[in-house]
């Protein structure tokens, strides 16, 4: 079974609002990564947070990690039409070299 | 953009035929991965490689084999394609070192249809 599970599966918000999506995972991790996928394209890396970090920022992105709850959240502030995409979390347990993805959240920004 | 190309980009084949997908990189990254993406399942790891001739199974490896005879190429083979292997296949590369914890760079995908 897959390591990460994103929530919600789909999200529609108005342009300018903030979007929050969550990821839960099952086993201990070395780091957690978030990726974006525009329709039909390959995934693009957004941000990585290590297991000893609790929060990380990159531009309009804010990622949190709670290892006690085995969960992470991705916040996109001041959303734009170009943010419409699918977002995936991926976990790296560090014990082997597997990087396991969740099922993703489809984000739609309404004009 | 990372130098990673997949071929073919689109392929239609019949059940029972062998299929090989190729992933080629020019980044000299040690790690290479094959994923499949299906609606409702996200991305699932098929096989990965941590060096030349070093490969291991992922989450959904049944029905697939891989080979890596040189750093730049990672081949995914379906020995006898089935309709359940209709999917979009993504290759990814990574340079996992002490300093770099392993961001993945993805190819553009190979869409395989098995009739």
mmCIF file of C-alpha atoms in Angstrom:
data_model
loop_
_atom_site.group_PDB
_atom_site.id
_atom_site.type_symbol
_atom_site.label_atom_id
_atom_site.label_comp_id
_atom_site.label_asym_id
_atom_site.label_seq_id
_atom_site.Cartn_x
_atom_site.Cartn_y
_atom_site.Cartn_z
ATOM 1 C CA UNK A 1 0.000 0.000 0.000
ATOM 2 C CA UNK A 2 1.103 3.562 -0.564
ATOM 3 C CA UNK A 3 2.964 5.388 2.129
ATOM 4 C CA UNK A 4 1.403 8.810 1.756
ATOM 5 C CA UNK A 5 -2.227 9.801 1.573
ATOM 6 C CA UNK A 6 -3.169 13.337 0.601
ATOM 7 C CA UNK A 7 -6.279 15.053 1.818
ATOM 8 C CA UNK A 8 -8.463 16.387 0.307
ATOM 9 C CA UNK A 9 -8.520 14.511 -2.995
ATOM 10 C CA UNK A 10 -9.745 17.641 -4.744
ATOM 11 C CA UNK A 11 -9.946 21.303 -3.768
ATOM 12 C CA UNK A 12 -11.447 24.319 -5.521
ATOM 13 C CA UNK A 13 -10.810 27.812 -4.225
ATOM 14 C CA UNK A 14 -11.056 31.374 -5.467
ATOM 15 C CA UNK A 15 -7.994 33.094 -6.812
ATOM 16 C CA UNK A 16 -6.254 34.979 -4.036
ATOM 17 C CA UNK A 17 -7.324 32.585 -1.289
ATOM 18 C CA UNK A 18 -4.983 30.239 0.511
ATOM 19 C CA UNK A 19 -4.932 26.532 -0.289
ATOM 20 C CA UNK A 20 -4.047 23.900 2.271
ATOM 21 C CA UNK A 21 -3.520 20.257 1.560
ATOM 22 C CA UNK A 22 -2.440 17.525 3.911
ATOM 23 C CA UNK A 23 -0.403 14.362 3.713
ATOM 24 C CA UNK A 24 -0.386 11.484 6.161
ATOM 25 C CA UNK A 25 2.110 8.664 6.064
ATOM 26 C CA UNK A 26 2.589 5.355 7.805
ATOM 27 C CA UNK A 27 6.216 4.710 8.697
ATOM 28 C CA UNK A 28 9.084 6.820 9.969
ATOM 29 C CA UNK A 29 10.769 8.979 7.373
ATOM 30 C CA UNK A 30 14.055 10.702 6.628
ATOM 31 C CA UNK A 31 12.402 13.490 4.702
ATOM 32 C CA UNK A 32 9.163 14.414 2.968
ATOM 33 C CA UNK A 33 8.873 16.164 -0.362
ATOM 34 C CA UNK A 34 6.080 17.936 -2.198
ATOM 35 C CA UNK A 35 5.698 17.902 -5.966
ATOM 36 C CA UNK A 36 3.404 19.606 -8.451
ATOM 37 C CA UNK A 37 2.095 18.107 -11.664
ATOM 38 C CA UNK A 38 0.491 20.118 -14.394
ATOM 39 C CA UNK A 39 -1.923 18.145 -16.513
ATOM 40 C CA UNK A 40 -0.176 15.460 -18.513
ATOM 41 C CA UNK A 41 3.312 16.582 -17.559
ATOM 42 C CA UNK A 42 6.084 15.224 -15.396
ATOM 43 C CA UNK A 43 6.219 16.139 -11.736
ATOM 44 C CA UNK A 44 8.191 19.136 -10.518
ATOM 45 C CA UNK A 45 9.819 19.290 -7.110
ATOM 46 C CA UNK A 46 8.523 22.083 -4.859
ATOM 47 C CA UNK A 47 10.052 21.685 -1.429
ATOM 48 C CA UNK A 48 11.705 19.168 0.864
ATOM 49 C CA UNK A 49 11.452 19.048 4.627
ATOM 50 C CA UNK A 50 13.687 16.858 6.735
ATOM 51 C CA UNK A 51 12.483 14.799 9.661
ATOM 52 C CA UNK A 52 14.190 17.112 12.161
ATOM 53 C CA UNK A 53 12.478 20.216 10.737
ATOM 54 C CA UNK A 54 9.023 21.402 11.684
ATOM 55 C CA UNK A 55 8.371 24.143 9.161
ATOM 56 C CA UNK A 56 9.853 25.368 5.932
ATOM 57 C CA UNK A 57 9.071 28.230 3.572
ATOM 58 C CA UNK A 58 9.723 28.805 -0.094
ATOM 59 C CA UNK A 59 8.118 31.836 -1.687
ATOM 60 C CA UNK A 60 4.344 31.401 -1.324
ATOM 61 C CA UNK A 61 4.751 27.851 -0.057
ATOM 62 C CA UNK A 62 4.779 26.836 3.565
ATOM 63 C CA UNK A 63 5.283 23.227 4.595
ATOM 64 C CA UNK A 64 4.903 21.811 8.068
ATOM 65 C CA UNK A 65 5.856 18.408 9.359
ATOM 66 C CA UNK A 66 4.596 16.679 12.499
ATOM 67 C CA UNK A 67 6.482 13.422 12.888
ATOM 68 C CA UNK A 68 4.528 12.463 16.007
ATOM 69 C CA UNK A 69 1.332 12.492 13.952
ATOM 70 C CA UNK A 70 3.058 11.306 10.790
ATOM 71 C CA UNK A 71 1.568 14.171 8.829
ATOM 72 C CA UNK A 72 2.562 17.149 6.730
ATOM 73 C CA UNK A 73 0.717 20.087 5.275
ATOM 74 C CA UNK A 74 1.370 22.274 2.261
ATOM 75 C CA UNK A 75 0.007 25.814 2.300
ATOM 76 C CA UNK A 76 -0.056 27.900 -0.848
ATOM 77 C CA UNK A 77 -0.784 31.517 -0.046
ATOM 78 C CA UNK A 78 -2.430 34.063 -2.349
ATOM 79 C CA UNK A 79 -3.286 31.432 -4.930
ATOM 80 C CA UNK A 80 -3.061 32.145 -8.642
ATOM 81 C CA UNK A 81 -4.602 30.527 -11.698
ATOM 82 C CA UNK A 82 -1.196 29.045 -12.496
ATOM 83 C CA UNK A 83 -1.330 27.075 -9.243
ATOM 84 C CA UNK A 84 -4.032 24.854 -10.738
ATOM 85 C CA UNK A 85 -2.368 21.439 -10.730
ATOM 86 C CA UNK A 86 -2.123 18.181 -8.813
ATOM 87 C CA UNK A 87 0.062 18.134 -5.731
ATOM 88 C CA UNK A 88 1.766 15.054 -4.352
ATOM 89 C CA UNK A 89 3.683 14.292 -1.219
ATOM 90 C CA UNK A 90 6.513 11.788 -1.351
ATOM 91 C CA UNK A 91 8.268 10.135 1.541
ATOM 92 C CA UNK A 92 11.823 8.936 1.808
ATOM 93 C CA UNK A 93 12.291 6.507 4.641
ATOM 94 C CA UNK A 94 16.056 6.638 4.307
ATOM 95 C CA UNK A 95 16.481 2.938 5.058
ATOM 96 C CA UNK A 96 16.365 2.022 1.399
ATOM 97 C CA UNK A 97 16.319 4.256 -1.631
ATOM 98 C CA UNK A 98 12.618 4.120 -2.299
ATOM 99 C CA UNK A 99 10.687 7.359 -2.658
ATOM 100 C CA UNK A 100 6.990 6.646 -2.305
ATOM 101 C CA UNK A 101 4.221 8.943 -3.473
ATOM 102 C CA UNK A 102 0.686 9.481 -2.299
ATOM 103 C CA UNK A 103 -2.363 9.709 -4.507
ATOM 104 C CA UNK A 104 -2.324 13.474 -4.774
ATOM 105 C CA UNK A 105 -4.623 16.459 -4.333
ATOM 106 C CA UNK A 106 -6.147 18.122 -7.393
ATOM 107 C CA UNK A 107 -6.209 21.867 -6.860
ATOM 108 C CA UNK A 108 -8.367 24.104 -9.021
ATOM 109 C CA UNK A 109 -8.096 27.872 -8.718
ATOM 110 C CA UNK A 110 -11.268 29.643 -9.786
ATOM 111 C CA UNK A 111 -10.983 33.061 -11.449
ATOM 112 C CA UNK B 1 15.708 21.371 -16.873
ATOM 113 C CA UNK B 2 17.333 18.086 -15.965
ATOM 114 C CA UNK B 3 18.484 16.130 -18.989
ATOM 115 C CA UNK B 4 16.105 13.212 -18.907
ATOM 116 C CA UNK B 5 14.263 11.782 -21.876
ATOM 117 C CA UNK B 6 11.836 8.920 -22.192
ATOM 118 C CA UNK B 7 11.112 6.912 -25.292
ATOM 119 C CA UNK B 8 8.759 6.164 -26.788
ATOM 120 C CA UNK B 9 6.430 8.888 -25.579
ATOM 121 C CA UNK B 10 3.380 7.037 -26.865
ATOM 122 C CA UNK B 11 2.893 3.395 -27.675
ATOM 123 C CA UNK B 12 -0.066 1.194 -28.484
ATOM 124 C CA UNK B 13 0.497 -2.525 -28.349
ATOM 125 C CA UNK B 14 -1.431 -5.754 -28.085
ATOM 126 C CA UNK B 15 -1.820 -8.080 -25.145
ATOM 127 C CA UNK B 16 0.984 -10.585 -24.931
ATOM 128 C CA UNK B 17 3.607 -8.584 -26.779
ATOM 129 C CA UNK B 18 6.861 -7.461 -25.162
ATOM 130 C CA UNK B 19 7.414 -3.767 -24.596
ATOM 131 C CA UNK B 20 10.525 -1.865 -23.557
ATOM 132 C CA UNK B 21 10.513 1.704 -22.346
ATOM 133 C CA UNK B 22 13.759 3.613 -22.209
ATOM 134 C CA UNK B 23 14.866 6.331 -19.844
ATOM 135 C CA UNK B 24 17.998 8.243 -20.775
ATOM 136 C CA UNK B 25 19.735 10.848 -18.613
ATOM 137 C CA UNK B 26 22.641 13.179 -19.212
ATOM 138 C CA UNK B 27 23.041 14.252 -15.565
ATOM 139 C CA UNK B 28 25.199 11.343 -14.410
ATOM 140 C CA UNK B 29 22.833 10.806 -11.466
ATOM 141 C CA UNK B 30 23.250 7.554 -9.626
ATOM 142 C CA UNK B 31 19.589 6.846 -8.884
ATOM 143 C CA UNK B 32 16.882 6.151 -11.417
ATOM 144 C CA UNK B 33 13.247 5.245 -10.837
ATOM 145 C CA UNK B 34 10.288 3.967 -12.819
ATOM 146 C CA UNK B 35 6.778 4.901 -11.697
ATOM 147 C CA UNK B 36 3.382 4.294 -13.164
ATOM 148 C CA UNK B 37 0.525 6.733 -12.803
ATOM 149 C CA UNK B 38 -3.092 5.672 -12.901
ATOM 150 C CA UNK B 39 -6.285 7.546 -11.995
ATOM 151 C CA UNK B 40 -7.075 7.092 -8.334
ATOM 152 C CA UNK B 41 -3.663 5.631 -7.523
ATOM 153 C CA UNK B 42 -1.283 8.522 -7.920
ATOM 154 C CA UNK B 43 2.264 7.404 -8.660
ATOM 155 C CA UNK B 44 3.402 3.926 -7.730
ATOM 156 C CA UNK B 45 7.009 2.809 -7.750
ATOM 157 C CA UNK B 46 7.739 -0.119 -10.058
ATOM 158 C CA UNK B 47 11.504 -0.582 -9.854
ATOM 159 C CA UNK B 48 14.469 1.580 -9.100
ATOM 160 C CA UNK B 49 18.219 1.530 -9.563
ATOM 161 C CA UNK B 50 20.936 2.717 -7.224
ATOM 162 C CA UNK B 51 23.804 2.148 -9.627
ATOM 163 C CA UNK B 52 24.896 0.275 -12.716
ATOM 164 C CA UNK B 53 23.553 -3.266 -12.526
ATOM 165 C CA UNK B 54 22.031 -2.478 -9.094
ATOM 166 C CA UNK B 55 18.246 -2.578 -9.094
ATOM 167 C CA UNK B 56 15.472 -3.345 -6.668
ATOM 168 C CA UNK B 57 11.732 -3.807 -6.618
ATOM 169 C CA UNK B 58 9.212 -1.153 -5.764
ATOM 170 C CA UNK B 59 5.547 -1.336 -4.810
ATOM 171 C CA UNK B 60 4.170 -2.848 -8.012
ATOM 172 C CA UNK B 61 6.965 -4.809 -9.662
ATOM 173 C CA UNK B 62 5.060 -7.916 -10.798
ATOM 174 C CA UNK B 63 5.067 -8.208 -14.582
ATOM 175 C CA UNK B 64 7.975 -5.792 -14.996
ATOM 176 C CA UNK B 65 11.723 -6.161 -15.252
ATOM 177 C CA UNK B 66 14.450 -3.556 -15.491
ATOM 178 C CA UNK B 67 18.034 -3.300 -16.556
ATOM 179 C CA UNK B 68 20.744 -0.750 -16.117
ATOM 180 C CA UNK B 69 23.907 -1.593 -17.996
ATOM 181 C CA UNK B 70 25.252 1.969 -17.964
ATOM 182 C CA UNK B 71 24.702 5.053 -15.844
ATOM 183 C CA UNK B 72 22.655 6.951 -18.392
ATOM 184 C CA UNK B 73 20.104 4.329 -19.373
ATOM 185 C CA UNK B 74 17.382 2.570 -17.359
ATOM 186 C CA UNK B 75 15.149 0.204 -19.290
ATOM 187 C CA UNK B 76 11.718 -0.985 -18.190
ATOM 188 C CA UNK B 77 10.468 -4.159 -19.872
ATOM 189 C CA UNK B 78 7.040 -5.678 -19.905
ATOM 190 C CA UNK B 79 7.755 -9.243 -20.983
ATOM 191 C CA UNK B 80 4.144 -9.931 -21.970
ATOM 192 C CA UNK B 81 1.977 -6.851 -21.799
ATOM 193 C CA UNK B 82 -1.487 -7.042 -20.253
ATOM 194 C CA UNK B 83 -4.361 -4.559 -20.335
ATOM 195 C CA UNK B 84 -3.778 -3.809 -16.643
ATOM 196 C CA UNK B 85 -0.415 -2.343 -17.624
ATOM 197 C CA UNK B 86 -2.077 0.387 -19.645
ATOM 198 C CA UNK B 87 -0.764 3.460 -17.876
ATOM 199 C CA UNK B 88 1.463 6.484 -18.021
ATOM 200 C CA UNK B 89 5.011 5.586 -17.050
ATOM 201 C CA UNK B 90 7.366 8.135 -15.568
ATOM 202 C CA UNK B 91 11.084 7.891 -15.163
ATOM 203 C CA UNK B 92 12.819 9.955 -12.513
ATOM 204 C CA UNK B 93 16.430 10.534 -11.576
ATOM 205 C CA UNK B 94 18.070 11.626 -8.360
ATOM 206 C CA UNK B 95 21.465 12.473 -7.021
ATOM 207 C CA UNK B 96 21.344 11.308 -3.415
ATOM 208 C CA UNK B 97 24.476 12.240 -1.514
ATOM 209 C CA UNK B 98 25.245 13.353 1.990
ATOM 210 C CA UNK B 99 24.689 16.954 0.942
ATOM 211 C CA UNK B 100 21.684 16.330 -1.264
ATOM 212 C CA UNK B 101 18.792 14.362 0.109
ATOM 213 C CA UNK B 102 17.441 13.410 -3.235
ATOM 214 C CA UNK B 103 15.099 15.640 -5.154
ATOM 215 C CA UNK B 104 13.599 13.734 -8.062
ATOM 216 C CA UNK B 105 13.705 15.056 -11.605
ATOM 217 C CA UNK B 106 11.029 13.603 -13.858
ATOM 218 C CA UNK B 107 10.788 12.825 -17.516
ATOM 219 C CA UNK B 108 7.728 13.784 -19.519
ATOM 220 C CA UNK B 109 6.179 10.336 -19.347
ATOM 221 C CA UNK B 110 5.438 7.465 -21.706
ATOM 222 C CA UNK B 111 1.795 6.683 -22.382
ATOM 223 C CA UNK B 112 1.303 2.966 -22.988
ATOM 224 C CA UNK B 113 -1.942 1.465 -24.171
ATOM 225 C CA UNK B 114 -2.315 -2.319 -24.208
ATOM 226 C CA UNK B 115 -5.250 -3.517 -26.298
#
